[in-house]
mmCIF file of C-alpha atoms in Angstrom:
data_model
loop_
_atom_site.group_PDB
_atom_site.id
_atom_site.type_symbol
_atom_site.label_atom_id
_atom_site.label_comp_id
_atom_site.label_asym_id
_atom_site.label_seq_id
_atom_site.Cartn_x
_atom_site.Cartn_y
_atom_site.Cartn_z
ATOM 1 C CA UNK A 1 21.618 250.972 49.517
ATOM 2 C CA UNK A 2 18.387 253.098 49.891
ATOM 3 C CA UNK A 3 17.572 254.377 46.606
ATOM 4 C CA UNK A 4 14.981 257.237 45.191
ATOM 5 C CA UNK A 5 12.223 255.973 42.654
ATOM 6 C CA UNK A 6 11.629 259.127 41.265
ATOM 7 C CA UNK A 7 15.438 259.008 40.040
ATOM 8 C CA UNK A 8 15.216 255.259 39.225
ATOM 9 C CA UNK A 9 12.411 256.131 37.016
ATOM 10 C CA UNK A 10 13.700 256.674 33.146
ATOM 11 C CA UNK A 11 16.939 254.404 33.992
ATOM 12 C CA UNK A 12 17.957 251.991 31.365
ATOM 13 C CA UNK A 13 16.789 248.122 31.743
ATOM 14 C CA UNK A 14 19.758 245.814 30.649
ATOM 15 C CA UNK A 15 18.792 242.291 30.020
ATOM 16 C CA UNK A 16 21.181 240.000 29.578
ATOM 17 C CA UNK A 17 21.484 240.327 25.696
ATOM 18 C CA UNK A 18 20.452 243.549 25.523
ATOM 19 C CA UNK A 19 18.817 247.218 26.300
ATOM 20 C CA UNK A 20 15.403 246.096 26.623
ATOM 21 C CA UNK A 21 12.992 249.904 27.660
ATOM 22 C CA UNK A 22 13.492 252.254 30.672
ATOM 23 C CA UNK A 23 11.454 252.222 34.238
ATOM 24 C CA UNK A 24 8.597 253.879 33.769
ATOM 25 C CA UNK A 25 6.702 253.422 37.332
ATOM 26 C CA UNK A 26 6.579 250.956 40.234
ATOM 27 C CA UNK A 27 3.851 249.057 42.058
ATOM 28 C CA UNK A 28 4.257 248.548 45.660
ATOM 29 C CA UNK A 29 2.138 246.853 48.057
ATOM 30 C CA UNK A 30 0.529 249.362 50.644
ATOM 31 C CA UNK A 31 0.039 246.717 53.103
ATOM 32 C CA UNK A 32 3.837 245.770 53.648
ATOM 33 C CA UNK A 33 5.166 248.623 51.662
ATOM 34 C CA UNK A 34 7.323 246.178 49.250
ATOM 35 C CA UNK A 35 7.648 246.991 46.046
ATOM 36 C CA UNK A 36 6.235 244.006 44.206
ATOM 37 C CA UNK A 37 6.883 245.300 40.353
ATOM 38 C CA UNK A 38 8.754 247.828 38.281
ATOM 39 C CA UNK A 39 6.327 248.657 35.071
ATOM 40 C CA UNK A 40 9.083 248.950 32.461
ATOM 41 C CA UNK A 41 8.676 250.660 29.076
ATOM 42 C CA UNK A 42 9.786 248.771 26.150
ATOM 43 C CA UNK A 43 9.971 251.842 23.802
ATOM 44 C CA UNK A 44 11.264 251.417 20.320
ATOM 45 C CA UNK A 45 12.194 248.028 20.505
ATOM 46 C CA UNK A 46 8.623 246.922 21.579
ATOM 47 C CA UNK A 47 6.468 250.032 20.726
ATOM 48 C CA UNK A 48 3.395 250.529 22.926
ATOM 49 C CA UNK A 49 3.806 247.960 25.762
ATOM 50 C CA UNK A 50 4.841 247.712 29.137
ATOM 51 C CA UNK A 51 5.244 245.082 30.875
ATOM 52 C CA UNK A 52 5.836 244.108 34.880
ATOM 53 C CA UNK A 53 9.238 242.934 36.511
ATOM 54 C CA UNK A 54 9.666 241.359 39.935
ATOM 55 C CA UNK A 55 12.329 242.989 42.024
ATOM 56 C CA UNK A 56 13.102 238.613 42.053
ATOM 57 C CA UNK A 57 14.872 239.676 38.329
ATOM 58 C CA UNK A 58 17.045 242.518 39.568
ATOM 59 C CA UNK A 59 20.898 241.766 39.767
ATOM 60 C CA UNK A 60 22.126 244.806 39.846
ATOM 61 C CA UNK A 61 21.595 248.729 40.425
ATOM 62 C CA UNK A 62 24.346 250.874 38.374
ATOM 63 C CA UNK A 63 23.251 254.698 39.793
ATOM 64 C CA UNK A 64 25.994 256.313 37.891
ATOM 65 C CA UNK A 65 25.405 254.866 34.423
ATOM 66 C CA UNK A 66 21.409 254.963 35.156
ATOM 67 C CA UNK A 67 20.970 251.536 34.590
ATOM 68 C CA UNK A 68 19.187 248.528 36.195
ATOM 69 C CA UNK A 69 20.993 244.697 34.950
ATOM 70 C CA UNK A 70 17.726 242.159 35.034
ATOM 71 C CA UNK A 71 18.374 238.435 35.133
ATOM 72 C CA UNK A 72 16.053 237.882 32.009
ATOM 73 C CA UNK A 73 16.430 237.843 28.041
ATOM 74 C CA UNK A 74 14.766 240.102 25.269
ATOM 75 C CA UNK A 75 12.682 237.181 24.103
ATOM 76 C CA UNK A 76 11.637 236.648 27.954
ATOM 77 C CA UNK A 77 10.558 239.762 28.277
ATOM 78 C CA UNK A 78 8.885 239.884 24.651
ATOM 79 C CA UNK A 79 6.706 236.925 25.514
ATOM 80 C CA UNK A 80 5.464 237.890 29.098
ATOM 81 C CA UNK A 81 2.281 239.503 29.151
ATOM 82 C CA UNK A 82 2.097 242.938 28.886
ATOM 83 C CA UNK A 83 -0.344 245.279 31.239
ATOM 84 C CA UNK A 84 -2.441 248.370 30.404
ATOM 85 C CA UNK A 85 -1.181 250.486 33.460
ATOM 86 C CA UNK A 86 -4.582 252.655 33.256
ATOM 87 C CA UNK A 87 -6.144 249.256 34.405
ATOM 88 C CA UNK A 88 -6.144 247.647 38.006
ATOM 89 C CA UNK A 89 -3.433 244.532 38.362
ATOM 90 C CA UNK A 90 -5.827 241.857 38.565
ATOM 91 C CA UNK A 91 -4.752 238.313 40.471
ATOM 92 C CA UNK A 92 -5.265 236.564 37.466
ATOM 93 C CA UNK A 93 -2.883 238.605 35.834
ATOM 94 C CA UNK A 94 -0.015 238.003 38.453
ATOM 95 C CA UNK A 95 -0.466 234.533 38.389
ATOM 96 C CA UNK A 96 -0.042 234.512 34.490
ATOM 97 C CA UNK A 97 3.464 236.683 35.023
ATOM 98 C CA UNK A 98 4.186 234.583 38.047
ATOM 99 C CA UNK A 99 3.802 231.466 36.276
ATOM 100 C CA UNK A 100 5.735 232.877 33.067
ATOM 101 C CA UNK A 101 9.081 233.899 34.992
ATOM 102 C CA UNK A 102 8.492 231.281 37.282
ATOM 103 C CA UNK A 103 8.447 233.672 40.164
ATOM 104 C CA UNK A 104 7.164 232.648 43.479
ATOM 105 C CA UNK A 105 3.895 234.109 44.454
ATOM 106 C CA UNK A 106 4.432 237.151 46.868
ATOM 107 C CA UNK A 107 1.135 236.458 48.204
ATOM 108 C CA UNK A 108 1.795 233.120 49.529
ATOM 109 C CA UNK A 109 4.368 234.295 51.547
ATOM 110 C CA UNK A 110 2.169 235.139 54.878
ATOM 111 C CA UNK A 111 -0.491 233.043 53.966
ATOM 112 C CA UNK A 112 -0.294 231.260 57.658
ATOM 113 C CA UNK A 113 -0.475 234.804 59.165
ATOM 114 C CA UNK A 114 3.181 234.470 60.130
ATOM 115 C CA UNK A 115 5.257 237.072 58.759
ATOM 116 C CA UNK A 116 5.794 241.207 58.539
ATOM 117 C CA UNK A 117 2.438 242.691 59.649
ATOM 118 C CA UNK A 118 0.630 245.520 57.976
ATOM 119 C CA UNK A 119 3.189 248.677 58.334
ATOM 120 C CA UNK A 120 0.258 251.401 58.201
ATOM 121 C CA UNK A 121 -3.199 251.370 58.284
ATOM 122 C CA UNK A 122 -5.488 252.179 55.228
ATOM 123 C CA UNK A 123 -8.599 253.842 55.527
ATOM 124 C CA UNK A 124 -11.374 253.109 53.633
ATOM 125 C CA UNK A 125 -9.410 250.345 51.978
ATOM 126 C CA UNK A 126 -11.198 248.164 49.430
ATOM 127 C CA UNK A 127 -12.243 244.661 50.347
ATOM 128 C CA UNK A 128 -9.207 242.365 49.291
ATOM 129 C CA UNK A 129 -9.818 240.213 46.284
ATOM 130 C CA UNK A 130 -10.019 236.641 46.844
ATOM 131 C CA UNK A 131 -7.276 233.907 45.501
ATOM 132 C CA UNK A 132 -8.747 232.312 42.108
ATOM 133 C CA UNK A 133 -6.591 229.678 42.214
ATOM 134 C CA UNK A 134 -8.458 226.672 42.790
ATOM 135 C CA UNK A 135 -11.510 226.356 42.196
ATOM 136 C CA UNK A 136 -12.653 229.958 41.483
ATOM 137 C CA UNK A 137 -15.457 230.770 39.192
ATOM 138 C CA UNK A 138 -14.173 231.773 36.050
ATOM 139 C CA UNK A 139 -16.890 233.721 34.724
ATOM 140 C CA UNK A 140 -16.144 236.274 37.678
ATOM 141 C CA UNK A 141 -14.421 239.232 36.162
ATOM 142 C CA UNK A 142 -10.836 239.643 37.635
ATOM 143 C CA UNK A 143 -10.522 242.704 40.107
ATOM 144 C CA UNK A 144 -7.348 244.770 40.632
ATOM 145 C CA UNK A 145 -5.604 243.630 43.745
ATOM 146 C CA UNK A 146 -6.681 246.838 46.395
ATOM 147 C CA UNK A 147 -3.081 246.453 47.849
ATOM 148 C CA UNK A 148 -0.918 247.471 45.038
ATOM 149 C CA UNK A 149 -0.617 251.061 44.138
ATOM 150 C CA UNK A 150 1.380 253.090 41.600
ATOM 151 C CA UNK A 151 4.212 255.527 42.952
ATOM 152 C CA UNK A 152 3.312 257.883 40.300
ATOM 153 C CA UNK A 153 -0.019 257.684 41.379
ATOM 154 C CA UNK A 154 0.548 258.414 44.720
ATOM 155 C CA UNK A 155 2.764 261.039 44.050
ATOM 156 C CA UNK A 156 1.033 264.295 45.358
ATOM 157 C CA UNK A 157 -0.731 263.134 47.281
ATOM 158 C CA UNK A 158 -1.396 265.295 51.034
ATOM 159 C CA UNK A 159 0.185 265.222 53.828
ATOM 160 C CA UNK A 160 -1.632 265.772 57.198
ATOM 161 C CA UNK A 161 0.153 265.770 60.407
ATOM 162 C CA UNK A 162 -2.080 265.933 64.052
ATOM 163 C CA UNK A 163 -2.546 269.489 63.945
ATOM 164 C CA UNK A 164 -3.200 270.337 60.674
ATOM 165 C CA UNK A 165 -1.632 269.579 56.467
ATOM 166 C CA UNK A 166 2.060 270.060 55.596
ATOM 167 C CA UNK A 167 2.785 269.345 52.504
ATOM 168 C CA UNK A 168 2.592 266.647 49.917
ATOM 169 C CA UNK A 169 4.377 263.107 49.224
ATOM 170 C CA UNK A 170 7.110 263.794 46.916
ATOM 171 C CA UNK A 171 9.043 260.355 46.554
ATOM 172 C CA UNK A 172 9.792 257.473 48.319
ATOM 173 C CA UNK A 173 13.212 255.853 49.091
ATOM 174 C CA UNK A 174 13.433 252.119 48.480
ATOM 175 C CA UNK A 175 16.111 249.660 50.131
ATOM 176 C CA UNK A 176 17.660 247.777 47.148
ATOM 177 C CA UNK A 177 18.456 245.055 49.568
ATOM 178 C CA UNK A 178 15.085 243.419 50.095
ATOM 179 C CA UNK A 179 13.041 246.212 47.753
ATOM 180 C CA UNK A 180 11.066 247.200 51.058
ATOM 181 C CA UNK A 181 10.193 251.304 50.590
ATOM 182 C CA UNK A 182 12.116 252.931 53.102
ATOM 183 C CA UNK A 183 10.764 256.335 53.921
ATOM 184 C CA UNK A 184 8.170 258.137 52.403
ATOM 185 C CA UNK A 185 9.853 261.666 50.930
ATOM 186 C CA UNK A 186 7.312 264.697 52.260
ATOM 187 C CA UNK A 187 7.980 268.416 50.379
ATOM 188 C CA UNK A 188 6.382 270.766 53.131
ATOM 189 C CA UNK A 189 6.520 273.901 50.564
ATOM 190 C CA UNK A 190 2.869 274.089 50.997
ATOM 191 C CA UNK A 191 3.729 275.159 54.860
ATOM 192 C CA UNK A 192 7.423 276.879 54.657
ATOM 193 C CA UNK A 193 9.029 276.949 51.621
ATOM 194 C CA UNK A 194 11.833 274.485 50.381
ATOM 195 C CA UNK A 195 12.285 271.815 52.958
ATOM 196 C CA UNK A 196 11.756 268.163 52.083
ATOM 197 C CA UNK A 197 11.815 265.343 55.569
ATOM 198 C CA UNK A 198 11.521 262.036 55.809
ATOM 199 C CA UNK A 199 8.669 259.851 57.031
ATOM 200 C CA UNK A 200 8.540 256.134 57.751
ATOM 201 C CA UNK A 201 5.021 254.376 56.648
ATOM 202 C CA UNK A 202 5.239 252.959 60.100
ATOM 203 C CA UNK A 203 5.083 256.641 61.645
ATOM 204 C CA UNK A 204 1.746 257.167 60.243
ATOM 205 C CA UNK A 205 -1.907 256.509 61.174
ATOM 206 C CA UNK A 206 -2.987 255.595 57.706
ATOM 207 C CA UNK A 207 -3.831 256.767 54.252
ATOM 208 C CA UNK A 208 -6.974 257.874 53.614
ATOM 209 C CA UNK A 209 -7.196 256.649 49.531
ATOM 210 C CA UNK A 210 -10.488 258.717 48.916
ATOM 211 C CA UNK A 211 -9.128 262.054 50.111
ATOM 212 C CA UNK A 212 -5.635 261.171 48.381
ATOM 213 C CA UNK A 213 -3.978 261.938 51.643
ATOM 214 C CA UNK A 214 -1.664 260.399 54.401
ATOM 215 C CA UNK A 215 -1.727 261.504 57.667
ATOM 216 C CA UNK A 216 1.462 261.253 60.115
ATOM 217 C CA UNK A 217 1.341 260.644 63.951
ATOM 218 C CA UNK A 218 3.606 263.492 64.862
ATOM 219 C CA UNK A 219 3.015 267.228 65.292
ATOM 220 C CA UNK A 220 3.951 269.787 62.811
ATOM 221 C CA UNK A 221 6.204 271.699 64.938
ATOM 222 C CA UNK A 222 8.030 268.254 65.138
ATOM 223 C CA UNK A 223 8.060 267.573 61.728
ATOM 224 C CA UNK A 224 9.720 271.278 60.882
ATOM 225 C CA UNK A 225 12.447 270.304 63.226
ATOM 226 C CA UNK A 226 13.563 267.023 61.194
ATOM 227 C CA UNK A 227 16.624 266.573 59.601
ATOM 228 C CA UNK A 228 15.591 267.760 56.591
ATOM 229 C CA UNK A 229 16.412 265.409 53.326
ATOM 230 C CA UNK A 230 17.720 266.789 49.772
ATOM 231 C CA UNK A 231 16.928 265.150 46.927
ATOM 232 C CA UNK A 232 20.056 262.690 45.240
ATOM 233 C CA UNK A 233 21.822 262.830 48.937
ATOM 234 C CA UNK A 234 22.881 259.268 50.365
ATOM 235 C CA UNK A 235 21.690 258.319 53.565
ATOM 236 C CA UNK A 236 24.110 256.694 55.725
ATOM 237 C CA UNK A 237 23.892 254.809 59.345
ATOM 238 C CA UNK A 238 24.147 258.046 61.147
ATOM 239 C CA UNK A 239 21.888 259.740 59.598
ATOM 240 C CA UNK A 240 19.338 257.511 59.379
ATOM 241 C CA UNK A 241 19.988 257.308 63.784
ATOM 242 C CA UNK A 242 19.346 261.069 63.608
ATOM 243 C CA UNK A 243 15.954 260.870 62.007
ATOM 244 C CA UNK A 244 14.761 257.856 64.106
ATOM 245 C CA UNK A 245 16.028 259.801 67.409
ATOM 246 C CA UNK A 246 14.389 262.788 66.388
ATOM 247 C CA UNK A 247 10.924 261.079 66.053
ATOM 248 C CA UNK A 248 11.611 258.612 68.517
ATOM 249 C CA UNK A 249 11.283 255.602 66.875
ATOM 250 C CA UNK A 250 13.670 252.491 67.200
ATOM 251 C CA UNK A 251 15.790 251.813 63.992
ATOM 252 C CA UNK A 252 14.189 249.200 61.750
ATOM 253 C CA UNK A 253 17.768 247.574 61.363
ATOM 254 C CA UNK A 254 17.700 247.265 65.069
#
């Protein structure tokens, strides 16, 4: 099912003996557009942290009782390490988590370059911080990894189509199959009031990170004649056709 993080966010987190915090934002990677973490709040029970969960511990999505089951206990949880979220996600950091869950390391995955290429372009990306495991100088000071990025973060950020801006990124809409981020939610009140479409990070022609903006390979006239997308709705088979049709794109599940 293809799911919205903005209404994911503030759902309960049931561990397996327990209510353990809410979701309180998401890291994805902007190179494959996976989500690689949910930051989750631990609230009263653990006052003042958060901490990071791999999609890897998520059994189950309850959308009507707001509630996401994880695979892990309160004292798992309680003894991870927790993250500053004003602070970049450093390597070192993920291996620590990693290593604590006993999570396999995303990173790994491609290593061989054999695998899902780079959905979208980023511009004026950050050179990519190199693997410390191994080897690696340990009085180097760890560096956030350039390819995750916060959804809240991102959040507002413009929207340019060929011919001029539309609107802003409102949400995005997250498979809860293989956590892979779906489409990219664009509000176009900034150009005619009310209408939210959908864009898939493989439409565009990058995100400029500086300017806070993403800019989509398609025209605005074309854009304004999408199916247009209300928030909470579910997206089914057909639907999804009409969206790829109208953009001319070949369904990902094809």
């Amino acid at each position: 099912m293809i799911r919205s993080m903005k209404h994911l966010r503030g759902d309960d987190i049931a561990a397996t003996d327990g209510t353990l915090g809410d979701v309180h934002d998401f890291f994805f990677d902007d190179h494959s557009w996976k989500l690689r973490y949910l930051v989750i709040d631990t609230g009263n029970w653990l006052p003042g942290r958060r901490v990071l969960v791999s999609p890897e511990a998520i059994g189950r999505v309850d959308g009507d009782g707001d509630k996401v089951a994880v695979a892990l206990s309160k004292d798992d949880i309680k003894n991870s390490p927790s993250i500053h979220t004003d602070e970049p996600v450093s390597r070192q950091f993920e291996i620590a988590l990693a290593d604590h869950f006993r999570w396999p390391y995303y990173w790994d995955q491609y290593a061989s370059g054999v695998g899902v290429p780079p959905m979208i372009p980023s511009l004026q990306h950050a050179p990519a911080t190199a693997d410390v495991r191994g080897g690696g100088r340990e009085d180097i000071k760890p560096q956030g990894d350039p390819n995750l990025r916060s959804a809240t973060e991102v959040e507002g950020y413009h929207v340019a189509a060929q011919d001029g801006e539309i609107g802003h990124i409102d949400d995005f809409l997250v498979s809860d199959s293989d956590w892979t981020i779906r489409y990219i939610v664009v509000a176009t009140r900034n150009w005619w009031p009310g209408k939210k479409v959908l864009i898939g990070p493989a439409w565009t022609r990058g995100i400029d990170w500086s300017q806070k903006k993403m800019l989509v390979d398609a025209k605005r006239e074309t854009i304004k004649a999408a199916p247009e997308y209300e928030s909470g709705m579910t997206l089914d088979e057909t639907l999804e056709r009409r969206i790829f049709e109208h953009y001319g794109k070949q369904p990902y599940w094809e």
